[in-house]
CSV table of C-alpha atoms in Angstrom, one decimal:
chain,number,residue,atom,x,y,z
A,1,UNK,CA,-4.9,-4.0,-15.8
A,2,UNK,CA,-1.2,-4.9,-17.3
A,3,UNK,CA,0.8,-5.9,-14.7
A,4,UNK,CA,4.0,-4.3,-15.2
A,5,UNK,CA,3.4,-0.8,-17.0
A,6,UNK,CA,6.6,0.4,-18.4
A,7,UNK,CA,8.1,-3.0,-18.8
A,8,UNK,CA,5.5,-4.8,-21.1
A,9,UNK,CA,2.2,-3.4,-22.0
A,10,UNK,CA,3.6,0.6,-22.7
A,11,UNK,CA,7.4,-0.2,-23.4
A,12,UNK,CA,9.3,2.4,-25.2
A,13,UNK,CA,12.9,2.8,-26.5
A,14,UNK,CA,13.0,6.4,-25.8
A,15,UNK,CA,15.3,7.3,-22.9
A,16,UNK,CA,14.0,9.3,-19.9
A,17,UNK,CA,17.2,11.2,-19.0
A,18,UNK,CA,16.8,14.7,-19.0
A,19,UNK,CA,13.0,14.2,-20.6
A,20,UNK,CA,10.3,16.3,-19.2
A,21,UNK,CA,9.9,19.3,-17.0
A,22,UNK,CA,11.4,19.2,-13.7
A,23,UNK,CA,9.1,18.7,-10.8
A,24,UNK,CA,9.0,18.7,-6.8
A,25,UNK,CA,6.6,16.2,-6.6
A,26,UNK,CA,6.6,12.5,-7.8
A,27,UNK,CA,3.0,12.7,-7.9
A,28,UNK,CA,0.3,15.4,-7.9
A,29,UNK,CA,-3.3,15.1,-8.1
A,30,UNK,CA,-5.5,17.7,-8.1
A,31,UNK,CA,-9.4,17.5,-7.6
A,32,UNK,CA,-9.2,14.3,-9.5
A,33,UNK,CA,-12.5,13.0,-10.2
A,34,UNK,CA,-13.5,9.6,-11.9
A,35,UNK,CA,-16.9,8.6,-12.8
A,36,UNK,CA,-18.4,5.4,-14.3
A,37,UNK,CA,-21.8,6.3,-15.5
A,38,UNK,CA,-23.6,7.1,-12.4
A,39,UNK,CA,-21.1,6.0,-9.9
A,40,UNK,CA,-18.5,8.0,-8.8
A,41,UNK,CA,-15.5,5.7,-8.2
A,42,UNK,CA,-13.0,8.9,-6.9
A,43,UNK,CA,-14.3,12.0,-5.7
A,44,UNK,CA,-12.2,15.1,-5.9
A,45,UNK,CA,-9.1,13.5,-4.3
A,46,UNK,CA,-6.0,16.1,-3.7
A,47,UNK,CA,-2.7,14.1,-3.3
A,48,UNK,CA,1.1,15.2,-3.2
A,49,UNK,CA,3.8,12.3,-3.0
A,50,UNK,CA,7.3,13.8,-2.9
A,51,UNK,CA,10.3,11.9,-4.6
A,52,UNK,CA,11.8,8.9,-2.4
A,53,UNK,CA,8.7,8.7,-0.5
A,54,UNK,CA,7.1,5.0,0.5
A,55,UNK,CA,3.4,5.4,0.4
A,56,UNK,CA,0.9,2.7,1.1
A,57,UNK,CA,-2.5,3.7,-0.6
A,58,UNK,CA,-4.9,1.7,1.4
A,59,UNK,CA,-8.9,1.2,1.4
A,60,UNK,CA,-11.6,-1.2,1.7
A,61,UNK,CA,-13.1,-2.5,-2.0
A,62,UNK,CA,-14.8,-0.4,-3.8
A,63,UNK,CA,-13.0,2.6,-2.6
A,64,UNK,CA,-11.6,4.4,-5.6
A,65,UNK,CA,-8.0,2.9,-5.0
A,66,UNK,CA,-7.7,0.7,-8.3
A,67,UNK,CA,-9.3,3.8,-10.0
A,68,UNK,CA,-6.9,6.3,-8.9
A,69,UNK,CA,-3.8,3.6,-9.4
A,70,UNK,CA,-5.0,3.4,-13.0
A,71,UNK,CA,-5.1,7.2,-13.9
A,72,UNK,CA,-1.6,7.5,-12.2
A,73,UNK,CA,-0.7,4.8,-14.4
A,74,UNK,CA,-2.2,6.4,-17.7
A,75,UNK,CA,-4.7,3.3,-18.1
A,76,UNK,CA,-7.6,5.8,-17.9
A,77,UNK,CA,-8.5,9.3,-18.1
A,78,UNK,CA,-9.8,11.3,-15.2
A,79,UNK,CA,-13.5,12.5,-15.6
A,80,UNK,CA,-12.2,16.1,-14.1
A,81,UNK,CA,-9.2,17.1,-12.5
A,82,UNK,CA,-5.6,16.2,-13.1
A,83,UNK,CA,-2.7,13.7,-13.1
A,84,UNK,CA,1.1,14.7,-12.9
A,85,UNK,CA,3.7,12.3,-12.7
A,86,UNK,CA,7.2,14.0,-12.3
A,87,UNK,CA,5.8,17.0,-13.7
A,88,UNK,CA,4.6,15.2,-17.1
A,89,UNK,CA,1.4,13.6,-18.3
A,90,UNK,CA,0.9,9.7,-17.0
A,91,UNK,CA,1.2,8.6,-20.6
A,92,UNK,CA,4.6,10.8,-21.2
A,93,UNK,CA,6.0,9.4,-18.0
A,94,UNK,CA,5.5,5.9,-18.6
A,95,UNK,CA,7.2,6.4,-22.3
A,96,UNK,CA,9.8,8.1,-21.0
A,97,UNK,CA,10.5,5.0,-18.3
A,98,UNK,CA,10.3,6.9,-15.4
A,99,UNK,CA,7.1,4.7,-14.1
A,100,UNK,CA,6.9,0.9,-13.4
A,101,UNK,CA,4.0,-0.9,-12.1
A,102,UNK,CA,3.8,-4.6,-10.9
A,103,UNK,CA,0.2,-5.8,-10.6
A,104,UNK,CA,-1.2,-9.1,-9.1
A,105,UNK,CA,-1.6,-11.1,-12.1
A,106,UNK,CA,-1.2,-11.1,-16.2
A,107,UNK,CA,1.5,-10.2,-18.4
A,108,UNK,CA,3.6,-13.5,-18.0
A,109,UNK,CA,3.9,-16.3,-20.9
A,110,UNK,CA,3.8,-19.6,-19.4
A,111,UNK,CA,6.2,-20.9,-21.9
A,112,UNK,CA,9.3,-18.9,-21.3
A,113,UNK,CA,11.3,-19.2,-18.3
A,114,UNK,CA,12.2,-16.8,-15.9
A,115,UNK,CA,15.6,-15.6,-17.4
A,116,UNK,CA,14.0,-15.4,-21.1
A,117,UNK,CA,11.3,-13.1,-19.7
A,118,UNK,CA,13.5,-10.9,-18.6
A,119,UNK,CA,15.7,-10.9,-21.3
A,120,UNK,CA,12.5,-10.7,-23.7
A,121,UNK,CA,11.2,-7.7,-21.6
A,122,UNK,CA,14.7,-5.8,-21.3
A,123,UNK,CA,14.8,-5.9,-25.2
A,124,UNK,CA,12.4,-3.3,-25.5
A,125,UNK,CA,14.1,-0.8,-23.5
A,126,UNK,CA,16.9,1.8,-25.0
A,127,UNK,CA,19.3,1.3,-21.8
A,128,UNK,CA,17.6,-1.8,-19.6
A,129,UNK,CA,19.2,-2.6,-16.2
A,130,UNK,CA,21.0,-5.6,-16.6
A,131,UNK,CA,19.5,-8.8,-16.7
A,132,UNK,CA,21.4,-10.7,-13.7
A,133,UNK,CA,21.1,-7.5,-11.7
A,134,UNK,CA,17.4,-7.4,-11.6
A,135,UNK,CA,16.9,-11.2,-10.9
A,136,UNK,CA,19.3,-10.8,-8.3
A,137,UNK,CA,17.7,-8.0,-7.1
A,138,UNK,CA,14.3,-9.8,-7.4
A,139,UNK,CA,15.7,-12.8,-5.6
A,140,UNK,CA,15.0,-14.9,-8.2
A,141,UNK,CA,18.7,-15.7,-9.6
A,142,UNK,CA,17.8,-19.5,-8.5
A,143,UNK,CA,15.0,-20.2,-10.3
A,144,UNK,CA,16.0,-18.4,-13.7
A,145,UNK,CA,15.9,-21.3,-15.9
A,146,UNK,CA,12.6,-22.3,-14.5
A,147,UNK,CA,9.7,-22.3,-16.4
A,148,UNK,CA,6.9,-19.5,-15.6
A,149,UNK,CA,4.2,-22.1,-15.6
A,150,UNK,CA,6.3,-24.0,-13.2
A,151,UNK,CA,6.7,-21.0,-10.4
A,152,UNK,CA,4.3,-20.2,-7.8
A,153,UNK,CA,2.5,-17.4,-7.0
A,154,UNK,CA,5.4,-15.9,-5.2
A,155,UNK,CA,7.7,-16.4,-7.2
A,156,UNK,CA,5.3,-14.8,-10.2
A,157,UNK,CA,5.4,-11.7,-8.2
A,158,UNK,CA,8.8,-11.4,-7.9
A,159,UNK,CA,9.4,-12.0,-11.8
A,160,UNK,CA,6.9,-9.1,-12.4
A,161,UNK,CA,8.9,-7.0,-9.7
A,162,UNK,CA,12.1,-7.6,-11.6
A,163,UNK,CA,10.7,-6.8,-14.9
A,164,UNK,CA,9.4,-3.3,-13.4
A,165,UNK,CA,13.0,-3.0,-12.4
A,166,UNK,CA,14.5,-2.9,-15.7
A,167,UNK,CA,13.9,0.6,-17.0
A,168,UNK,CA,15.0,2.1,-13.8
A,169,UNK,CA,12.2,3.9,-12.8
A,170,UNK,CA,12.1,6.7,-10.3
A,171,UNK,CA,8.4,5.5,-9.3
A,172,UNK,CA,7.0,2.0,-9.1
A,173,UNK,CA,3.5,1.4,-8.2
A,174,UNK,CA,2.9,-1.8,-6.6
A,175,UNK,CA,-0.8,-3.1,-5.8
A,176,UNK,CA,-0.4,-6.2,-3.7
A,177,UNK,CA,3.0,-7.0,-4.7
A,178,UNK,CA,3.8,-9.9,-1.9
A,179,UNK,CA,0.2,-12.1,-2.5
A,180,UNK,CA,1.6,-15.1,-2.7
A,181,UNK,CA,5.0,-15.1,-0.7
A,182,UNK,CA,6.0,-16.5,2.4
A,183,UNK,CA,6.9,-14.6,5.6
A,184,UNK,CA,10.8,-15.0,4.5
A,185,UNK,CA,10.2,-13.7,0.9
A,186,UNK,CA,8.0,-10.8,2.1
A,187,UNK,CA,10.7,-9.4,4.3
A,188,UNK,CA,12.8,-9.8,1.5
A,189,UNK,CA,11.0,-7.9,-1.1
A,190,UNK,CA,10.3,-5.5,1.6
A,191,UNK,CA,14.1,-5.0,2.0
A,192,UNK,CA,14.9,-4.6,-1.4
A,193,UNK,CA,12.2,-1.9,-2.2
A,194,UNK,CA,13.6,0.1,1.2
A,195,UNK,CA,16.9,-0.2,-0.3
A,196,UNK,CA,15.5,1.3,-3.8
A,197,UNK,CA,13.8,3.8,-2.0
A,198,UNK,CA,16.5,5.0,0.2
A,199,UNK,CA,18.5,5.9,-3.5
A,200,UNK,CA,15.8,8.2,-4.1
A,201,UNK,CA,13.2,5.8,-5.9
A,202,UNK,CA,9.4,6.6,-5.1
A,203,UNK,CA,7.1,3.6,-4.1
A,204,UNK,CA,3.2,4.1,-4.1
A,205,UNK,CA,1.6,0.5,-3.0
A,206,UNK,CA,-1.5,-1.2,-2.2
A,207,UNK,CA,-2.2,-3.8,0.1
A,208,UNK,CA,-4.4,-5.7,2.4
A,209,UNK,CA,-1.5,-6.5,4.6
A,210,UNK,CA,-1.9,-3.8,7.5
A,211,UNK,CA,1.2,-4.9,9.2
A,212,UNK,CA,3.2,-4.4,5.8
A,213,UNK,CA,1.9,-0.7,5.3
A,214,UNK,CA,2.6,-0.2,9.2
A,215,UNK,CA,6.5,-1.6,9.0
A,216,UNK,CA,7.3,-0.5,5.6
A,217,UNK,CA,5.7,2.7,4.4
A,218,UNK,CA,6.7,6.3,5.4
A,219,UNK,CA,3.3,7.4,4.9
A,220,UNK,CA,-0.1,5.7,4.7
A,221,UNK,CA,-3.3,7.5,2.6
A,222,UNK,CA,-6.6,5.9,3.5
A,223,UNK,CA,-9.2,6.2,1.3
A,224,UNK,CA,-13.3,5.9,1.7
A,225,UNK,CA,-15.7,6.3,-1.3
A,226,UNK,CA,-13.0,7.9,-3.6
A,227,UNK,CA,-12.1,10.6,-1.0
A,228,UNK,CA,-8.9,10.8,1.7
A,229,UNK,CA,-9.8,9.9,4.9
A,230,UNK,CA,-6.3,9.7,6.9
A,231,UNK,CA,-2.6,11.0,5.4
A,232,UNK,CA,0.2,11.0,8.2
A,233,UNK,CA,2.8,8.6,9.0
A,234,UNK,CA,1.9,5.0,10.3
A,235,UNK,CA,1.9,6.2,14.2
A,236,UNK,CA,0.0,9.4,13.2
A,237,UNK,CA,-2.9,7.4,11.7
A,238,UNK,CA,-2.5,5.0,14.7
A,239,UNK,CA,-3.3,7.5,17.0
A,240,UNK,CA,-6.2,8.9,14.6
A,241,UNK,CA,-8.0,6.0,16.2
A,242,UNK,CA,-8.3,7.4,19.2
A,243,UNK,CA,-9.2,5.5,22.7
A,244,UNK,CA,-7.9,1.9,23.7
A,245,UNK,CA,-9.2,-1.7,23.7
A,246,UNK,CA,-10.2,-3.6,27.0
A,247,UNK,CA,-9.8,-7.4,26.9
A,248,UNK,CA,-11.3,-9.3,29.8
A,249,UNK,CA,-12.4,-13.3,30.0
A,250,UNK,CA,-16.2,-12.3,30.8
A,251,UNK,CA,-18.5,-15.6,30.2
A,252,UNK,CA,-22.2,-15.1,29.7
A,253,UNK,CA,-21.4,-11.4,28.9
A,254,UNK,CA,-24.3,-8.6,28.7
A,255,UNK,CA,-23.5,-7.2,25.1
A,256,UNK,CA,-26.1,-4.8,25.3
A,257,UNK,CA,-25.1,-3.6,28.9
A,258,UNK,CA,-21.8,-3.3,28.2
A,259,UNK,CA,-22.1,-1.6,24.7
A,260,UNK,CA,-23.9,1.1,26.9
A,261,UNK,CA,-21.2,1.7,29.1
A,262,UNK,CA,-19.8,5.7,29.1
A,263,UNK,CA,-17.2,5.8,26.4
A,264,UNK,CA,-17.6,2.2,24.6
A,265,UNK,CA,-17.7,2.4,21.0
A,266,UNK,CA,-17.9,-1.2,20.2
A,267,UNK,CA,-18.4,-4.9,21.9
A,268,UNK,CA,-16.8,-8.0,20.1
A,269,UNK,CA,-17.3,-11.3,21.5
A,270,UNK,CA,-15.0,-14.3,21.4
A,271,UNK,CA,-16.5,-17.0,23.3
A,272,UNK,CA,-15.7,-16.1,26.5
A,273,UNK,CA,-13.3,-13.1,25.8
A,274,UNK,CA,-14.8,-10.0,25.5
A,275,UNK,CA,-13.4,-6.6,23.4
A,276,UNK,CA,-14.5,-3.5,24.4
A,277,UNK,CA,-13.5,-0.4,22.1
A,278,UNK,CA,-13.3,2.6,24.3
A,279,UNK,CA,-12.8,6.3,24.6
A,280,UNK,CA,-11.9,6.0,28.7
A,281,UNK,CA,-10.7,2.6,29.4
A,282,UNK,CA,-9.9,3.5,33.0
A,283,UNK,CA,-14.0,3.9,33.5
A,284,UNK,CA,-15.0,0.6,32.0
A,285,UNK,CA,-11.9,-1.3,33.6
A,286,UNK,CA,-13.7,0.0,36.8
A,287,UNK,CA,-16.8,-0.9,36.0
A,288,UNK,CA,-15.7,-4.4,34.9
A,289,UNK,CA,-14.3,-4.9,38.4
A,290,UNK,CA,-16.8,-3.8,40.4
A,291,UNK,CA,-19.8,-4.9,38.9
A,292,UNK,CA,-19.0,-8.0,37.1
A,293,UNK,CA,-16.7,-11.2,37.2
A,294,UNK,CA,-14.4,-10.4,34.5
A,295,UNK,CA,-10.5,-11.4,35.1
A,296,UNK,CA,-7.6,-11.6,33.1
A,297,UNK,CA,-8.2,-7.8,32.0
A,298,UNK,CA,-5.8,-6.6,29.6
A,299,UNK,CA,-5.7,-2.8,28.1
A,300,UNK,CA,-3.8,-2.0,24.6
A,301,UNK,CA,-3.6,0.7,22.3
A,302,UNK,CA,-5.5,1.1,19.2
A,303,UNK,CA,-3.5,-0.6,16.2
A,304,UNK,CA,-3.6,0.0,12.6
A,305,UNK,CA,-6.3,-2.2,12.2
A,306,UNK,CA,-8.4,-0.6,14.5
A,307,UNK,CA,-7.9,3.0,12.5
A,308,UNK,CA,-8.4,1.4,9.4
A,309,UNK,CA,-11.8,0.3,10.6
A,310,UNK,CA,-12.7,3.4,12.7
A,311,UNK,CA,-11.7,5.5,9.5
A,312,UNK,CA,-12.8,3.2,6.4
A,313,UNK,CA,-15.9,1.7,7.8
A,314,UNK,CA,-19.8,2.8,7.8
A,315,UNK,CA,-18.6,5.7,10.0
A,316,UNK,CA,-15.6,7.0,8.8
A,317,UNK,CA,-15.5,10.7,8.1
A,318,UNK,CA,-14.0,11.9,4.5
A,319,UNK,CA,-11.6,14.1,4.8
A,320,UNK,CA,-11.2,14.1,8.6
A,321,UNK,CA,-8.5,12.4,9.0
A,322,UNK,CA,-5.3,14.6,7.7
A,323,UNK,CA,-3.0,14.5,10.2
A,324,UNK,CA,-1.0,17.9,11.3
A,325,UNK,CA,1.8,18.6,8.8
A,326,UNK,CA,0.8,16.4,6.3
A,327,UNK,CA,-0.8,15.5,3.2
A,328,UNK,CA,0.0,19.2,2.3
A,329,UNK,CA,2.7,20.3,-0.9
A,330,UNK,CA,5.2,20.2,2.3
A,331,UNK,CA,5.1,16.9,3.3
A,332,UNK,CA,8.1,15.3,3.7
A,333,UNK,CA,9.2,11.8,4.6
A,334,UNK,CA,10.3,11.2,7.9
A,335,UNK,CA,12.6,7.6,7.1
A,336,UNK,CA,15.9,7.6,7.7
A,337,UNK,CA,18.1,7.4,4.4
A,338,UNK,CA,20.8,5.3,6.4
């Protein structure tokens, strides 16, 4: 997959202003299906993303994320169903500069400097954003004269982000955008993304850093086996993994006995520490206090990782995780625009 759709692989001199029909949706997927021979990667997916939303697209490997993103970017065609981006076909939306993508790898010429790379890409557009501005926005002004092959993985990702900003896209699709970045660089990157979204730009990103989805997304869409299993705000998705986790220090724990306690959904042993995911933490606590030598007991609410495991693991139920008021055509962002 090319790393910057709309800035390298599908560049155009067409001015996007006033181009194409208007739409209340940034992205609209209807009954979307993608098959590769006998394998169904995307199985009748329905999704609407409104302009200005930051949406995290999450799922385990093989869930259909990349296949869906490819169809949104016009890199592949659906087997069935439809994709519209701002009321246009994906190919037309990209051609009019309304869409850009930052992928994990590829698309960079190692012998050019960072600035030369951005300048070359800018020359492909009719009215690009100023080179100095996108370098500053991506946090790479200080390395503008560095050759690409001397850049770290995180610096290359920020370079790809700068390239994607050149056509002033209305939608940016990010695939593992902070891979290779340190904590400070990740924080600066997401600060820039949120500022752009506050001005109306739509952002859809896939990541394995669940803390990023929890902290920066307005909305989380989880997929499993090509179907949506959860769609809601981070708080709503976390709540879908009902119950709590009881942590206790319990040497020589009987895992079979603990798994058989009423309401216990899973048992994990980490040395002398036991983690019990359960529906009724009070009952589990009483049993541990009365019938075992457990100590240092602690109860925590489920986090996004718990929800991810519960909803996308073997027991996850496709279609069961639509949060009330979300995943519909009237879904609106809850993020402050301040």
